[in-house]
């Protein structure tokens, strides 16, 4: 009798453990934008936990999740999306939807914020703004386009450089030259002489 009871208890315990492990599964997939290009660095988070992962360079990801949990996908410039994991979900390919409010998002050195919540003054000039201006050097294309930026010609010669001051005489690092970021590359000193161009 005691052996039969132990056998039933062992079988019951094995079924419970098996059922518990059956609820956890690996979900993988690829994350792309609306043009089908892979998105690296998309944050994937199990809602209600601190467990998550990121997509790799090719937009691929893999995460272990409980059935019934919700996966949240977020990426700067795209709308956050959530999906509930079902029993039959093992591959979940996600196409991120571009956020129309992208112009209101500012990526700064320590994160991202909205223009409304920004503690500093941020201005930008687009390539369309620059293309329409017939001037001899890049810096002169910025004249009158950025509030608080003073641009003056060094002398009266066309090939001479310009001085640029941003809201005062010196910037944070003590230099009187502004920091330019062109295509994500910081440039601290632009050569103002157009005659040196190749």
PDB file of C-alpha atoms in Angstrom:
ATOM      1  CA  UNK A   1       0.000   0.000   0.000  1.00  0.00           C
ATOM      2  CA  UNK A   2       2.804   2.378   0.951  1.00  0.00           C
ATOM      3  CA  UNK A   3       4.742   1.523  -2.236  1.00  0.00           C
ATOM      4  CA  UNK A   4       1.643   2.213  -4.352  1.00  0.00           C
ATOM      5  CA  UNK A   5       1.166   5.587  -2.621  1.00  0.00           C
ATOM      6  CA  UNK A   6       4.817   6.506  -3.231  1.00  0.00           C
ATOM      7  CA  UNK A   7       4.445   5.512  -6.897  1.00  0.00           C
ATOM      8  CA  UNK A   8       1.363   7.777  -7.315  1.00  0.00           C
ATOM      9  CA  UNK A   9       3.094  10.640  -5.540  1.00  0.00           C
ATOM     10  CA  UNK A  10       6.200  10.300  -7.752  1.00  0.00           C
ATOM     11  CA  UNK A  11       4.070  10.199 -10.903  1.00  0.00           C
ATOM     12  CA  UNK A  12       2.091  13.257  -9.754  1.00  0.00           C
ATOM     13  CA  UNK A  13       5.287  15.170  -8.973  1.00  0.00           C
ATOM     14  CA  UNK A  14       6.805  14.255 -12.361  1.00  0.00           C
ATOM     15  CA  UNK A  15       3.689  15.499 -14.181  1.00  0.00           C
ATOM     16  CA  UNK A  16       3.709  18.806 -12.308  1.00  0.00           C
ATOM     17  CA  UNK A  17       7.400  19.404 -13.048  1.00  0.00           C
ATOM     18  CA  UNK A  18       6.882  18.451 -16.704  1.00  0.00           C
ATOM     19  CA  UNK A  19       3.871  20.785 -16.958  1.00  0.00           C
ATOM     20  CA  UNK A  20       5.827  23.641 -15.369  1.00  0.00           C
ATOM     21  CA  UNK A  21       8.698  23.263 -17.849  1.00  0.00           C
ATOM     22  CA  UNK A  22       6.292  22.943 -20.772  1.00  0.00           C
ATOM     23  CA  UNK A  23       5.020  26.478 -20.047  1.00  0.00           C
ATOM     24  CA  UNK A  24       8.448  27.982 -20.748  1.00  0.00           C
ATOM     25  CA  UNK A  25       9.609  28.214 -24.365  1.00  0.00           C
ATOM     26  CA  UNK A  26      12.191  29.871 -26.571  1.00  0.00           C
ATOM     27  CA  UNK A  27      10.810  32.494 -28.948  1.00  0.00           C
ATOM     28  CA  UNK A  28      13.022  33.738 -31.765  1.00  0.00           C
ATOM     29  CA  UNK A  29      12.611  35.835 -34.868  1.00  0.00           C
ATOM     30  CA  UNK A  30      13.798  38.768 -36.940  1.00  0.00           C
ATOM     31  CA  UNK A  31      12.941  42.430 -36.467  1.00  0.00           C
ATOM     32  CA  UNK A  32      12.752  44.646 -39.553  1.00  0.00           C
ATOM     33  CA  UNK A  33      11.546  48.105 -40.516  1.00  0.00           C
ATOM     34  CA  UNK A  34       8.739  48.782 -42.989  1.00  0.00           C
ATOM     35  CA  UNK A  35      11.197  48.420 -45.908  1.00  0.00           C
ATOM     36  CA  UNK A  36      12.321  44.958 -44.776  1.00  0.00           C
ATOM     37  CA  UNK A  37      15.736  46.076 -43.529  1.00  0.00           C
ATOM     38  CA  UNK A  38      16.925  44.446 -40.269  1.00  0.00           C
ATOM     39  CA  UNK A  39      16.960  46.602 -37.139  1.00  0.00           C
ATOM     40  CA  UNK A  40      19.884  45.976 -34.760  1.00  0.00           C
ATOM     41  CA  UNK A  41      19.586  46.949 -31.103  1.00  0.00           C
ATOM     42  CA  UNK A  42      15.803  46.680 -30.724  1.00  0.00           C
ATOM     43  CA  UNK A  43      14.926  46.226 -27.040  1.00  0.00           C
ATOM     44  CA  UNK A  44      12.776  43.157 -26.306  1.00  0.00           C
ATOM     45  CA  UNK A  45      11.396  43.035 -22.762  1.00  0.00           C
ATOM     46  CA  UNK A  46       9.106  40.581 -20.970  1.00  0.00           C
ATOM     47  CA  UNK A  47       6.438  42.935 -19.592  1.00  0.00           C
ATOM     48  CA  UNK A  48       6.320  43.012 -15.800  1.00  0.00           C
ATOM     49  CA  UNK A  49       9.892  41.757 -15.413  1.00  0.00           C
ATOM     50  CA  UNK A  50      13.407  43.056 -15.877  1.00  0.00           C
ATOM     51  CA  UNK A  51      14.250  40.198 -18.263  1.00  0.00           C
ATOM     52  CA  UNK A  52      14.967  41.120 -21.837  1.00  0.00           C
ATOM     53  CA  UNK A  53      17.333  41.037 -24.769  1.00  0.00           C
ATOM     54  CA  UNK A  54      18.297  43.016 -27.874  1.00  0.00           C
ATOM     55  CA  UNK A  55      18.294  42.147 -31.540  1.00  0.00           C
ATOM     56  CA  UNK A  56      21.711  41.506 -33.097  1.00  0.00           C
ATOM     57  CA  UNK A  57      23.271  43.203 -36.137  1.00  0.00           C
ATOM     58  CA  UNK A  58      21.036  41.212 -38.518  1.00  0.00           C
ATOM     59  CA  UNK A  59      17.862  41.956 -36.516  1.00  0.00           C
ATOM     60  CA  UNK A  60      17.696  38.418 -35.062  1.00  0.00           C
ATOM     61  CA  UNK A  61      16.791  37.706 -31.444  1.00  0.00           C
ATOM     62  CA  UNK A  62      16.006  34.790 -29.143  1.00  0.00           C
ATOM     63  CA  UNK A  63      14.443  34.881 -25.676  1.00  0.00           C
ATOM     64  CA  UNK A  64      13.099  32.312 -23.196  1.00  0.00           C
ATOM     65  CA  UNK A  65       9.601  33.267 -22.072  1.00  0.00           C
ATOM     66  CA  UNK A  66       6.581  31.757 -20.307  1.00  0.00           C
ATOM     67  CA  UNK A  67       3.448  31.035 -22.333  1.00  0.00           C
ATOM     68  CA  UNK A  68       0.930  33.829 -21.744  1.00  0.00           C
ATOM     69  CA  UNK A  69       3.612  36.460 -21.136  1.00  0.00           C
ATOM     70  CA  UNK A  70       3.757  39.653 -23.175  1.00  0.00           C
ATOM     71  CA  UNK A  71       6.840  40.660 -25.163  1.00  0.00           C
ATOM     72  CA  UNK A  72       7.398  44.379 -25.705  1.00  0.00           C
ATOM     73  CA  UNK A  73       9.494  45.620 -28.646  1.00  0.00           C
ATOM     74  CA  UNK A  74      10.850  49.187 -28.514  1.00  0.00           C
ATOM     75  CA  UNK A  75      13.272  51.183 -30.655  1.00  0.00           C
ATOM     76  CA  UNK A  76      13.953  54.923 -30.979  1.00  0.00           C
ATOM     77  CA  UNK A  77      11.911  56.396 -33.832  1.00  0.00           C
ATOM     78  CA  UNK A  78       9.457  53.481 -33.948  1.00  0.00           C
ATOM     79  CA  UNK A  79       6.230  52.752 -32.095  1.00  0.00           C
ATOM     80  CA  UNK A  80       6.431  50.335 -29.160  1.00  0.00           C
ATOM     81  CA  UNK A  81       4.651  47.049 -29.920  1.00  0.00           C
ATOM     82  CA  UNK A  82       3.471  44.234 -27.645  1.00  0.00           C
ATOM     83  CA  UNK A  83       2.643  40.597 -28.432  1.00  0.00           C
ATOM     84  CA  UNK A  84       1.183  37.884 -26.157  1.00  0.00           C
ATOM     85  CA  UNK A  85       3.013  34.554 -26.409  1.00  0.00           C
ATOM     86  CA  UNK A  86       0.700  31.617 -27.218  1.00  0.00           C
ATOM     87  CA  UNK A  87       1.383  27.856 -26.974  1.00  0.00           C
ATOM     88  CA  UNK A  88       2.095  27.665 -30.706  1.00  0.00           C
ATOM     89  CA  UNK A  89       4.396  30.724 -30.787  1.00  0.00           C
ATOM     90  CA  UNK A  90       8.000  29.751 -31.444  1.00  0.00           C
ATOM     91  CA  UNK A  91       8.887  32.184 -34.232  1.00  0.00           C
ATOM     92  CA  UNK A  92       7.787  35.804 -33.986  1.00  0.00           C
ATOM     93  CA  UNK A  93       8.979  38.104 -36.778  1.00  0.00           C
ATOM     94  CA  UNK A  94       8.183  41.745 -36.064  1.00  0.00           C
ATOM     95  CA  UNK A  95       7.948  44.687 -38.461  1.00  0.00           C
ATOM     96  CA  UNK A  96       8.436  47.897 -36.517  1.00  0.00           C
ATOM     97  CA  UNK A  97       6.117  50.777 -37.414  1.00  0.00           C
ATOM     98  CA  UNK A  98       7.779  54.156 -37.839  1.00  0.00           C
ATOM     99  CA  UNK A  99       6.594  56.778 -35.362  1.00  0.00           C
ATOM    100  CA  UNK A 100       5.291  59.923 -37.046  1.00  0.00           C
ATOM    101  CA  UNK A 101       6.439  61.938 -34.025  1.00  0.00           C
ATOM    102  CA  UNK A 102      10.107  61.198 -34.856  1.00  0.00           C
ATOM    103  CA  UNK A 103      10.880  64.916 -35.181  1.00  0.00           C
ATOM    104  CA  UNK A 104       9.946  65.323 -31.517  1.00  0.00           C
ATOM    105  CA  UNK A 105      12.515  62.733 -30.351  1.00  0.00           C
ATOM    106  CA  UNK A 106      16.045  63.917 -29.666  1.00  0.00           C
ATOM    107  CA  UNK A 107      18.905  61.494 -29.134  1.00  0.00           C
ATOM    108  CA  UNK A 108      21.395  63.033 -26.721  1.00  0.00           C
ATOM    109  CA  UNK A 109      24.678  61.746 -25.307  1.00  0.00           C
ATOM    110  CA  UNK A 110      23.075  60.035 -22.333  1.00  0.00           C
ATOM    111  CA  UNK A 111      19.772  58.751 -23.754  1.00  0.00           C
ATOM    112  CA  UNK A 112      16.817  60.145 -25.669  1.00  0.00           C
ATOM    113  CA  UNK A 113      14.140  62.660 -24.779  1.00  0.00           C
ATOM    114  CA  UNK A 114      11.409  64.752 -26.389  1.00  0.00           C
ATOM    115  CA  UNK A 115      11.884  68.391 -27.391  1.00  0.00           C
ATOM    116  CA  UNK A 116       9.420  69.384 -24.683  1.00  0.00           C
ATOM    117  CA  UNK A 117      11.418  67.663 -21.915  1.00  0.00           C
ATOM    118  CA  UNK A 118      14.865  68.725 -23.138  1.00  0.00           C
ATOM    119  CA  UNK A 119      16.875  70.814 -20.664  1.00  0.00           C
ATOM    120  CA  UNK A 120      19.095  72.387 -23.314  1.00  0.00           C
ATOM    121  CA  UNK A 121      18.630  74.303 -26.512  1.00  0.00           C
ATOM    122  CA  UNK A 122      18.739  72.077 -29.580  1.00  0.00           C
ATOM    123  CA  UNK A 123      18.608  73.273 -33.165  1.00  0.00           C
ATOM    124  CA  UNK A 124      19.101  71.457 -36.438  1.00  0.00           C
ATOM    125  CA  UNK A 125      19.516  72.315 -40.090  1.00  0.00           C
ATOM    126  CA  UNK A 126      18.476  69.894 -42.822  1.00  0.00           C
ATOM    127  CA  UNK A 127      20.243  69.276 -46.112  1.00  0.00           C
ATOM    128  CA  UNK A 128      17.325  70.940 -47.913  1.00  0.00           C
ATOM    129  CA  UNK A 129      17.959  74.157 -45.950  1.00  0.00           C
ATOM    130  CA  UNK A 130      21.642  74.134 -46.916  1.00  0.00           C
ATOM    131  CA  UNK A 131      21.216  73.174 -50.595  1.00  0.00           C
ATOM    132  CA  UNK A 132      19.265  76.346 -51.425  1.00  0.00           C
ATOM    133  CA  UNK A 133      21.943  78.792 -50.184  1.00  0.00           C
ATOM    134  CA  UNK A 134      24.565  79.964 -52.751  1.00  0.00           C
ATOM    135  CA  UNK A 135      27.614  80.657 -50.523  1.00  0.00           C
ATOM    136  CA  UNK A 136      31.348  79.962 -50.687  1.00  0.00           C
ATOM    137  CA  UNK A 137      31.680  77.832 -47.542  1.00  0.00           C
ATOM    138  CA  UNK A 138      29.671  75.543 -45.317  1.00  0.00           C
ATOM    139  CA  UNK A 139      29.550  77.813 -42.270  1.00  0.00           C
ATOM    140  CA  UNK A 140      27.894  80.645 -44.195  1.00  0.00           C
ATOM    141  CA  UNK A 141      24.970  78.351 -45.000  1.00  0.00           C
ATOM    142  CA  UNK A 142      24.072  78.483 -41.294  1.00  0.00           C
ATOM    143  CA  UNK A 143      23.692  82.283 -41.146  1.00  0.00           C
ATOM    144  CA  UNK A 144      20.225  83.144 -39.855  1.00  0.00           C
ATOM    145  CA  UNK A 145      19.132  79.516 -39.534  1.00  0.00           C
ATOM    146  CA  UNK A 146      20.022  78.781 -35.881  1.00  0.00           C
ATOM    147  CA  UNK A 147      18.852  80.907 -32.950  1.00  0.00           C
ATOM    148  CA  UNK A 148      21.684  82.012 -30.664  1.00  0.00           C
ATOM    149  CA  UNK A 149      24.412  81.306 -33.216  1.00  0.00           C
ATOM    150  CA  UNK A 150      26.552  84.257 -34.291  1.00  0.00           C
ATOM    151  CA  UNK A 151      28.478  83.781 -37.547  1.00  0.00           C
ATOM    152  CA  UNK A 152      30.898  86.501 -38.656  1.00  0.00           C
ATOM    153  CA  UNK A 153      33.371  86.727 -41.539  1.00  0.00           C
ATOM    154  CA  UNK A 154      37.020  87.018 -40.376  1.00  0.00           C
ATOM    155  CA  UNK A 155      37.729  89.701 -43.010  1.00  0.00           C
ATOM    156  CA  UNK A 156      36.239  90.954 -46.248  1.00  0.00           C
ATOM    157  CA  UNK A 157      37.874  88.388 -48.531  1.00  0.00           C
ATOM    158  CA  UNK A 158      35.642  85.692 -50.034  1.00  0.00           C
ATOM    159  CA  UNK A 159      38.091  82.895 -49.222  1.00  0.00           C
ATOM    160  CA  UNK A 160      38.552  83.917 -45.592  1.00  0.00           C
ATOM    161  CA  UNK A 161      37.152  81.853 -42.765  1.00  0.00           C
ATOM    162  CA  UNK A 162      34.367  82.637 -40.335  1.00  0.00           C
ATOM    163  CA  UNK A 163      34.052  82.787 -36.561  1.00  0.00           C
ATOM    164  CA  UNK A 164      31.127  80.964 -35.010  1.00  0.00           C
ATOM    165  CA  UNK A 165      29.944  81.696 -31.469  1.00  0.00           C
ATOM    166  CA  UNK A 166      27.157  79.717 -29.830  1.00  0.00           C
ATOM    167  CA  UNK A 167      25.370  81.709 -27.092  1.00  0.00           C
ATOM    168  CA  UNK A 168      28.442  83.481 -25.787  1.00  0.00           C
ATOM    169  CA  UNK A 169      32.182  83.662 -26.022  1.00  0.00           C
ATOM    170  CA  UNK A 170      33.195  80.161 -24.874  1.00  0.00           C
ATOM    171  CA  UNK A 171      31.558  76.753 -24.974  1.00  0.00           C
ATOM    172  CA  UNK A 172      31.503  74.191 -22.139  1.00  0.00           C
ATOM    173  CA  UNK A 173      34.919  72.724 -22.933  1.00  0.00           C
ATOM    174  CA  UNK A 174      36.590  76.153 -22.857  1.00  0.00           C
ATOM    175  CA  UNK A 175      37.156  76.320 -26.598  1.00  0.00           C
ATOM    176  CA  UNK A 176      35.656  79.078 -28.648  1.00  0.00           C
ATOM    177  CA  UNK A 177      34.897  76.721 -31.513  1.00  0.00           C
ATOM    178  CA  UNK A 178      31.610  74.794 -31.596  1.00  0.00           C
ATOM    179  CA  UNK A 179      31.441  71.017 -31.894  1.00  0.00           C
ATOM    180  CA  UNK A 180      30.131  69.898 -35.285  1.00  0.00           C
ATOM    181  CA  UNK A 181      28.573  66.464 -35.741  1.00  0.00           C
ATOM    182  CA  UNK A 182      28.365  65.503 -39.418  1.00  0.00           C
ATOM    183  CA  UNK A 183      26.799  62.117 -40.188  1.00  0.00           C
ATOM    184  CA  UNK A 184      27.436  61.045 -36.594  1.00  0.00           C
ATOM    185  CA  UNK A 185      31.136  61.997 -36.648  1.00  0.00           C
ATOM    186  CA  UNK A 186      32.215  64.770 -34.226  1.00  0.00           C
ATOM    187  CA  UNK A 187      34.421  67.449 -35.778  1.00  0.00           C
ATOM    188  CA  UNK A 188      35.931  70.119 -33.526  1.00  0.00           C
ATOM    189  CA  UNK A 189      37.847  72.206 -36.057  1.00  0.00           C
ATOM    190  CA  UNK A 190      36.670  72.856 -39.589  1.00  0.00           C
ATOM    191  CA  UNK A 191      39.248  74.293 -41.982  1.00  0.00           C
ATOM    192  CA  UNK A 192      37.689  77.551 -43.102  1.00  0.00           C
ATOM    193  CA  UNK A 193      39.910  78.107 -46.135  1.00  0.00           C
ATOM    194  CA  UNK A 194      38.133  76.998 -49.305  1.00  0.00           C
ATOM    195  CA  UNK A 195      41.417  77.135 -51.254  1.00  0.00           C
ATOM    196  CA  UNK A 196      42.619  74.023 -49.380  1.00  0.00           C
ATOM    197  CA  UNK A 197      39.808  71.904 -50.785  1.00  0.00           C
ATOM    198  CA  UNK A 198      40.957  69.074 -53.110  1.00  0.00           C
TER     199      UNK A 198
END
